[in-house]
Coordinates of C-alpha atoms and ligand atoms in Angstrom, one line a residue:
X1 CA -94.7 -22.6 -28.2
X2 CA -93.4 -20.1 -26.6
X3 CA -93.9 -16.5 -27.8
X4 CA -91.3 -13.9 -28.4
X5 CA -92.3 -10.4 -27.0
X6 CA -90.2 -7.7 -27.4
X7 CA -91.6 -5.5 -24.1
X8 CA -89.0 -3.3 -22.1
X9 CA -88.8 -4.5 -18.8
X10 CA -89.7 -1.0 -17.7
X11 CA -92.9 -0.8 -19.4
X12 CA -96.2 -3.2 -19.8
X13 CA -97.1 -4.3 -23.1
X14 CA -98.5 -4.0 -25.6
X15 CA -96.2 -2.8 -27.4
X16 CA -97.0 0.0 -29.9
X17 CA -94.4 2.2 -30.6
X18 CA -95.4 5.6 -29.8
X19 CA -92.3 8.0 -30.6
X20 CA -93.8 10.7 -28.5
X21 CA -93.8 9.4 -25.8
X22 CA -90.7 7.3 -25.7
X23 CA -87.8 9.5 -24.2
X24 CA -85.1 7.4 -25.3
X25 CA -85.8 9.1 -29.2
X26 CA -85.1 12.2 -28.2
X27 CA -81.5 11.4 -27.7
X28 CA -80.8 10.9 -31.4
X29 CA -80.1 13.7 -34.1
X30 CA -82.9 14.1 -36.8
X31 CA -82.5 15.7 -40.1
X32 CA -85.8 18.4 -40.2
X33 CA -85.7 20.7 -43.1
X34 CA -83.4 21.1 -46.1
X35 CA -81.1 23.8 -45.3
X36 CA -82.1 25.6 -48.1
X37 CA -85.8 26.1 -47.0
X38 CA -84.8 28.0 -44.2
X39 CA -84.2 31.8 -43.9
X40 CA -87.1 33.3 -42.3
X41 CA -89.0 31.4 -39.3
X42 CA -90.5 28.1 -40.6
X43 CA -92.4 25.3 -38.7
X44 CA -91.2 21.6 -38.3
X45 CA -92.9 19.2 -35.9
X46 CA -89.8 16.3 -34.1
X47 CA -91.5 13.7 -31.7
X48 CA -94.6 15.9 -31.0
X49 CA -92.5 19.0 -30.2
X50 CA -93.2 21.8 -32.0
X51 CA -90.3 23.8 -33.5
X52 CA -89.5 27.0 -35.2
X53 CA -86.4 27.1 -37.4
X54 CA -85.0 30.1 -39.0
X55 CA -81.6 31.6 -40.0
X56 CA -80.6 35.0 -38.0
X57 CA -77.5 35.2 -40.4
X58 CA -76.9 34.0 -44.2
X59 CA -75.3 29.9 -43.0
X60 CA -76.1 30.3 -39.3
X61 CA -79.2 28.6 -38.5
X62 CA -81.5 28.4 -34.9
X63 CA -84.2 26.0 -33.4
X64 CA -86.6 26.8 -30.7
X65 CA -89.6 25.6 -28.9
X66 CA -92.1 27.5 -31.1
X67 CA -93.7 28.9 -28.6
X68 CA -93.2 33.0 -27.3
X69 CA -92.6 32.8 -23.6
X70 CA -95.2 35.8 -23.2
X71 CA -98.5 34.8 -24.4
X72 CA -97.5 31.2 -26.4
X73 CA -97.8 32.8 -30.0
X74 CA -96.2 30.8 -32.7
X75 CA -93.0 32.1 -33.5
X76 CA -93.1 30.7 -37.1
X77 CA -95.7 32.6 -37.7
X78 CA -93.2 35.7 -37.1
X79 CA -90.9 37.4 -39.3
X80 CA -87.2 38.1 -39.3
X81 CA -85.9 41.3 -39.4
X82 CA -82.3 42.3 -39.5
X83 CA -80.7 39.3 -37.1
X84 CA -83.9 39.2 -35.0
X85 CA -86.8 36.9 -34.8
X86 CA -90.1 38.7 -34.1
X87 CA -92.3 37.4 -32.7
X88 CA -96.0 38.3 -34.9
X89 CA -98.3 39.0 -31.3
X90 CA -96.4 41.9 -29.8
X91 CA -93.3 42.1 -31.6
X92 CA -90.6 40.7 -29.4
X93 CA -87.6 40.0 -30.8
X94 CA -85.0 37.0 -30.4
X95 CA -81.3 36.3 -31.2
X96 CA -80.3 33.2 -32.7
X97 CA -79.3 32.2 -28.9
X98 CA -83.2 32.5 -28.2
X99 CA -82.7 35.5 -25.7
X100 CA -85.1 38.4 -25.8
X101 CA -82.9 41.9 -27.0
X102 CA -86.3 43.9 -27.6
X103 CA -89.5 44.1 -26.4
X104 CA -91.2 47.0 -27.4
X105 CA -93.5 47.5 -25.0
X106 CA -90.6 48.6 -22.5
X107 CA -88.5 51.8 -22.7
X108 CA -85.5 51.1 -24.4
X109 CA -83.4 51.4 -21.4
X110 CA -85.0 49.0 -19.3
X111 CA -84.1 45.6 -18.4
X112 CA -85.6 42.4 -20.3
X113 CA -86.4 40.3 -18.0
X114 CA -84.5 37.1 -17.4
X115 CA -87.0 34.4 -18.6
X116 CA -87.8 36.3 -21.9
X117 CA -86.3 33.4 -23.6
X118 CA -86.8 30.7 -25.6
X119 CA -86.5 27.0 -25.4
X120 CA -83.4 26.4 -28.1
X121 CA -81.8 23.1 -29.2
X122 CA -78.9 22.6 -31.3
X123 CA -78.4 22.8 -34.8
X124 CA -75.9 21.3 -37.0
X125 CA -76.0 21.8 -41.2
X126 CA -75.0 18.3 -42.4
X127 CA -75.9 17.0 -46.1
X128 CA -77.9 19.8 -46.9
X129 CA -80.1 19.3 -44.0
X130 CA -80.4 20.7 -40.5
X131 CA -80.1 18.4 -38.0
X132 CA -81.3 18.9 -34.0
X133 CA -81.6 16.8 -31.3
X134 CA -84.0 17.8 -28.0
X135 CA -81.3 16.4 -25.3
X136 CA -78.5 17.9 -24.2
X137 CA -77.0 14.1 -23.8
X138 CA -77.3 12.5 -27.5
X139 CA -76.5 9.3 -28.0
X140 CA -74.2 9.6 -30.7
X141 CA -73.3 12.4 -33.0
X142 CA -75.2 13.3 -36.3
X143 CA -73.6 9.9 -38.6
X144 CA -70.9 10.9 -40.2
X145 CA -70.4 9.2 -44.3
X146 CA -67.3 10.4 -44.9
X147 CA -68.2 8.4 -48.5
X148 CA -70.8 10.8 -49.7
X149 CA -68.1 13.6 -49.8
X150 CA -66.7 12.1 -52.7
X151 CA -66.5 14.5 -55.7
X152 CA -67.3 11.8 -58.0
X153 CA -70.5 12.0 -56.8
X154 CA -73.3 14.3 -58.3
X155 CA -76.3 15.3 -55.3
X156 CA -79.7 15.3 -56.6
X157 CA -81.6 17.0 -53.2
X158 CA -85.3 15.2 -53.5
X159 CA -88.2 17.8 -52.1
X160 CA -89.4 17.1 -48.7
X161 CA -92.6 15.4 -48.3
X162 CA -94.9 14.5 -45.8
X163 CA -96.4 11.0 -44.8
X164 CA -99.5 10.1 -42.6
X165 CA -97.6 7.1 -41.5
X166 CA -95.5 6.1 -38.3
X167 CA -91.4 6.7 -38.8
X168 CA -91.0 2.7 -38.2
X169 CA -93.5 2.1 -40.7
X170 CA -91.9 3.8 -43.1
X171 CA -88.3 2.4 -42.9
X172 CA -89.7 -0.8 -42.5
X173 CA -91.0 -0.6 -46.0
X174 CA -87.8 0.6 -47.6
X175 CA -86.3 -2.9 -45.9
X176 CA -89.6 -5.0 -46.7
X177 CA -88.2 -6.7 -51.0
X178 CA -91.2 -8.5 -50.6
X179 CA -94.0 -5.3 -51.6
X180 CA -91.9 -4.3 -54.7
X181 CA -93.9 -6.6 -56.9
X182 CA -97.4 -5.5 -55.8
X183 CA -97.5 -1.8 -54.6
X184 CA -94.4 -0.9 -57.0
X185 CA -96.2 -3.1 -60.2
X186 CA -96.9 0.8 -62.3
X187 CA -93.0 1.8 -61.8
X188 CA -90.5 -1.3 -61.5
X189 CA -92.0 -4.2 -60.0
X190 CA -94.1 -7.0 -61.6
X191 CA -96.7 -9.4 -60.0
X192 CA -95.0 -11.8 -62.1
X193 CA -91.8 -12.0 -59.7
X194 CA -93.3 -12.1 -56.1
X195 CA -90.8 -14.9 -54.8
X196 CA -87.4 -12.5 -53.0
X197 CA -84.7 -14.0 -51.8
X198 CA -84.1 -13.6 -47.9
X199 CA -82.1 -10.8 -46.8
X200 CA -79.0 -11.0 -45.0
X201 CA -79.4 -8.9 -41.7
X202 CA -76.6 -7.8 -39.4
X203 CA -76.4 -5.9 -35.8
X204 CA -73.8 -3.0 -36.1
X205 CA -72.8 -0.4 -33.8
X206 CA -75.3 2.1 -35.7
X207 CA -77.9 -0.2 -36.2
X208 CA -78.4 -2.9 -38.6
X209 CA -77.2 -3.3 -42.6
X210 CA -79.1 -5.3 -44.7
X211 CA -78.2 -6.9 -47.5
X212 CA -80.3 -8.0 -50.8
X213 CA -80.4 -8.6 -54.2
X214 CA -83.7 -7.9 -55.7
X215 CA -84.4 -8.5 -59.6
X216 CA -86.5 -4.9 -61.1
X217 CA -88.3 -4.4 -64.3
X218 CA -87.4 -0.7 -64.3
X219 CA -85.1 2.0 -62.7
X220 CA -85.2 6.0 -63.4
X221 CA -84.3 6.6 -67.4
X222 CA -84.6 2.9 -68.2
X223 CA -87.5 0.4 -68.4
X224 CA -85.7 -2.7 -69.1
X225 CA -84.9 -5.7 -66.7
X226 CA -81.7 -5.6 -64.2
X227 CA -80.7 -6.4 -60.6
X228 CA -80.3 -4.4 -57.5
X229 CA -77.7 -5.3 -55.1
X230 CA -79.2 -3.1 -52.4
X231 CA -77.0 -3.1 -49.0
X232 CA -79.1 -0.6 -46.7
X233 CA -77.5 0.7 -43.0
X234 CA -80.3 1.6 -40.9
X235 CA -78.5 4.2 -38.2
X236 CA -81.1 4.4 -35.5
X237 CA -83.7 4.9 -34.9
X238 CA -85.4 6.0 -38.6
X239 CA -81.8 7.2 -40.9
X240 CA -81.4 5.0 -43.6
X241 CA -77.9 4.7 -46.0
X242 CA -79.6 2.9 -49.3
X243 CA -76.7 1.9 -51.6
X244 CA -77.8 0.5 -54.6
X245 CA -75.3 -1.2 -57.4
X246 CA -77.0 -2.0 -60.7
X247 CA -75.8 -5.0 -62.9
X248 CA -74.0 -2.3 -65.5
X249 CA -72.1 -1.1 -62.3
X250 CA -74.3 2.6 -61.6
X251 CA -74.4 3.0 -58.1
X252 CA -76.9 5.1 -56.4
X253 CA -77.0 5.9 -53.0
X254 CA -80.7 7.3 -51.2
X255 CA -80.1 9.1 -47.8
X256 CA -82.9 9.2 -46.4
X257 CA -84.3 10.0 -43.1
X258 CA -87.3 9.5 -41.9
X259 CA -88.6 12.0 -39.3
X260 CA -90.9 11.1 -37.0
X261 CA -93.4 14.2 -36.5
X262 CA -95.9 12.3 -34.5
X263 CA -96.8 8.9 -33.9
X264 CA -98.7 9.1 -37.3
X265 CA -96.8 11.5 -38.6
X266 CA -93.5 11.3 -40.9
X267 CA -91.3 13.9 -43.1
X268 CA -89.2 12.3 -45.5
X269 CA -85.8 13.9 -46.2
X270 CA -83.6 12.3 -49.5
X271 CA -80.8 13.0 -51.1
X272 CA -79.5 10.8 -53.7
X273 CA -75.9 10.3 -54.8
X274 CA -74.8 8.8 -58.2
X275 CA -72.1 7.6 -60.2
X276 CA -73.2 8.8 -64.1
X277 CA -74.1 12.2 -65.4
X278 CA -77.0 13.8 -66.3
X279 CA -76.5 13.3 -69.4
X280 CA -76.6 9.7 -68.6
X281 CA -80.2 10.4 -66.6
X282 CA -81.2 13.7 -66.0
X283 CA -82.0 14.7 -62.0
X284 CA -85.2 15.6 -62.8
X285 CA -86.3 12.1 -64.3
X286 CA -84.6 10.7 -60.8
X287 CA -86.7 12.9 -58.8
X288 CA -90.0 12.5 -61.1
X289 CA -89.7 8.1 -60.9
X290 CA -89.4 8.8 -56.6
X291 CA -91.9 11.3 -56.6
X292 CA -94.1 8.2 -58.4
X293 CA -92.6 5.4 -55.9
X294 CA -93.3 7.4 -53.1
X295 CA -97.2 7.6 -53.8
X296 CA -97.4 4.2 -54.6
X297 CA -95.9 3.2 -50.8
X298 CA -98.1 6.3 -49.6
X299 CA -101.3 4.3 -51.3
X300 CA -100.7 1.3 -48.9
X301 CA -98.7 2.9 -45.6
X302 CA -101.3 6.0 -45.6
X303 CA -104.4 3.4 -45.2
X304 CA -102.5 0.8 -42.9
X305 CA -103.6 0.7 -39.3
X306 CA -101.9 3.7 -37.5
X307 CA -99.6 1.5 -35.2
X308 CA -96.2 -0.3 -35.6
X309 CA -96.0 -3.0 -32.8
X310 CA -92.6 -4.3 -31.4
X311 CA -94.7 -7.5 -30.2
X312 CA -93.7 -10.1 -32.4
X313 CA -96.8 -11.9 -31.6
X314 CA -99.1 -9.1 -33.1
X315 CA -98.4 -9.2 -36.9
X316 CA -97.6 -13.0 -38.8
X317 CA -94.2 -13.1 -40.5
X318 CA -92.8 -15.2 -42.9
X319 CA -88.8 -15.9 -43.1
X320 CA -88.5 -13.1 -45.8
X321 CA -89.7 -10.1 -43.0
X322 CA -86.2 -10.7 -41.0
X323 CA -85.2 -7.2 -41.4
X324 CA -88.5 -6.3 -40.3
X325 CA -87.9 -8.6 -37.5
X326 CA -84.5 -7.0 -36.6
X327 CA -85.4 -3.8 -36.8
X328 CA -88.6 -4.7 -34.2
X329 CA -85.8 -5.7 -32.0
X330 CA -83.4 -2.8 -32.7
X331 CA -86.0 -0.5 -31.5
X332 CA -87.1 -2.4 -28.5
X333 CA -83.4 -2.1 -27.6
X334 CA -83.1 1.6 -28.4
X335 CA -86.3 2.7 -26.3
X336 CA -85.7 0.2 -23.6
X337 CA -81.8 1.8 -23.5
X338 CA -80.2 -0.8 -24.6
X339 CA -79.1 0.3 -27.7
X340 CA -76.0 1.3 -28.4
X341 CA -74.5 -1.5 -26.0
Ligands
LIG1 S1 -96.9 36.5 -27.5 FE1 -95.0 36.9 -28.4 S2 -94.7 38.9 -28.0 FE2 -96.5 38.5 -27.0
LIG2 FE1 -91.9 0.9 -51.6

């Protein structure tokens, strides 16, 4: 038998995903913070680059290299005062373009000098997050879900949180029916239903959708039995669109990105979108049943072996791991380049 490997024919395998180093990732937009955790300088990590974020005006908001061109302090260690990011070594200060406008070891009438500036990148405020991206030739702008604007609608905005997990890793289990009754058995799964049906997988210009119904024992505010018609665009590489209908016809949509930090190294954004009120289920009970999911998928992805391997050869799967499978091959395609065709 043949075997299937899934190595760009630029690179030797294996084939471990390594998000640092692959420059095809930084062409897409990544969600970093909630927009509401920035004002002053704060730190975010994107693909092993460290960043400072900050807001020089109230709804205007910055990203740099956090790193002061004089002596490499960390700028999110700094302060903002007025407009101005300071930096906390010597006190130079920043516009939200990233040049220097004081340095206060210089008279005030002399000239800053040209490379007093910082590394920026662009920043778009999108969902309640703030999106960058380290090119200056993106792939494709930040998705637009025209959907989620709905009014009918009501936005529960989930706190960050951070995984010791691989970005692939991590999406993978959100496609992956098949650990619901096992790692999910204390919230809504049950050893007692391990059998899932296959999912339907499909290539789209974003990505891939998948499509599954899943039979749960539980859902936020309930604990009795229904069905999940869960139909899931992945946008590539690590943005995930989870709709999810219920039998009684709630819908409730997770957006969720997952950020890749590091190789090992993940921030989970999520906002979720809903149908009923909260009188039907208040957004804190929402919040508190993730908050337990997510620890539950942190007991298992946290302790895995650090590595997500687009060699088809390295890990066994069974017919029920096709979106696995298709997403494997959607990231060989996006780091190889040939993705979006
Ligand atoms: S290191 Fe930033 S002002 Fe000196
Ligand atoms: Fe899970």
């Amino acid at each position: 038998m043949t075997a299937e490997v899934l190595t760009p024919a630029s690179r030797e395998a294996p084939t471990n995903l390594q998000v640092t180093w692959e420059p095809e990732l930084r062409r897409y937009w990544y969600a970093v913070a909630r927009a509401d955790a920035v004002r002053g300088p704060i730190h975010r990590r994107l693909l092993g680059t460290d960043l400072v974020l900050w807001s020089p005006v109230a709804g205007e908001y910055a990203a740099a290299e956090d790193r002061c061109p004089h002596r490499d302090a960390r700028l999110s260690d700094g302060w903002l005062d007025d407009c101005s990011l300071v930096c906390p070594y010597h006190g130079w200060e920043f516009d939200g373009g990233g040049q220097a406008t004081r340095i206060p070891q210089l008279p005030a009438d002399a000239a800053i000098p040209p490379r007093a500036e910082l590394t920026t990148y662009p920043v778009v405020e999108r969902y309640g997050w703030l999106w960058t991206c380290l090119s200056d030739d993106p792939v494709a702008p930040v998705p637009a879900l025209a959907e989620l604007d709905d009014p009918k609608w009501r936005v529960i905005h989930e706190p960050e949180s951070e995984w010791d997990c691989s970005a692939a890793s991590l999406v993978d289990n959100n496609n992956d029916a098949a650990h619901i009754a096992f790692v999910h058995r204390g919230t809504f799964g049950s050893p007692a239903r391990p059998d899932v049906p296959v999912a339907d997988v499909t290539r789209t210009g974003f990505g891939i959708t998948v499509r599954i119904e899943i039979p749960v024992t539980s859902r936020p505010g309930t604990v009795e039995e229904t069905k999940r018609y869960v139909y899931n665009d992945v946008h590539a590489p690590f943005l995930m669109v989870i709709r999810i209908a219920y039998s009684d016809g709630v819908n409730h949509i997770m957006l969720k990105s997952c950020t890749p930090a590091d190789d090992n190294s993940t921030r989970q954004l999520q906002v979720v979108f809903r149908d009923d009120s909260e009188a039907d289920v208040p957004a804190a009970e929402i919040a508190a049943f993730d908050a337990r999911v997510w620890e539950e998928d942190k007991s298992v992805l946290e302790r895995a072996l650090p590595r997500y391997s687009l060699d088809l050869t390295t890990n066994v799967h069974l017919k029920i791991d096709r979106p696995s499978i298709e997403y494997r091959r959607l990231l060989a395609d996006v780091i190889s380049g040939r993705f979006p065709e």
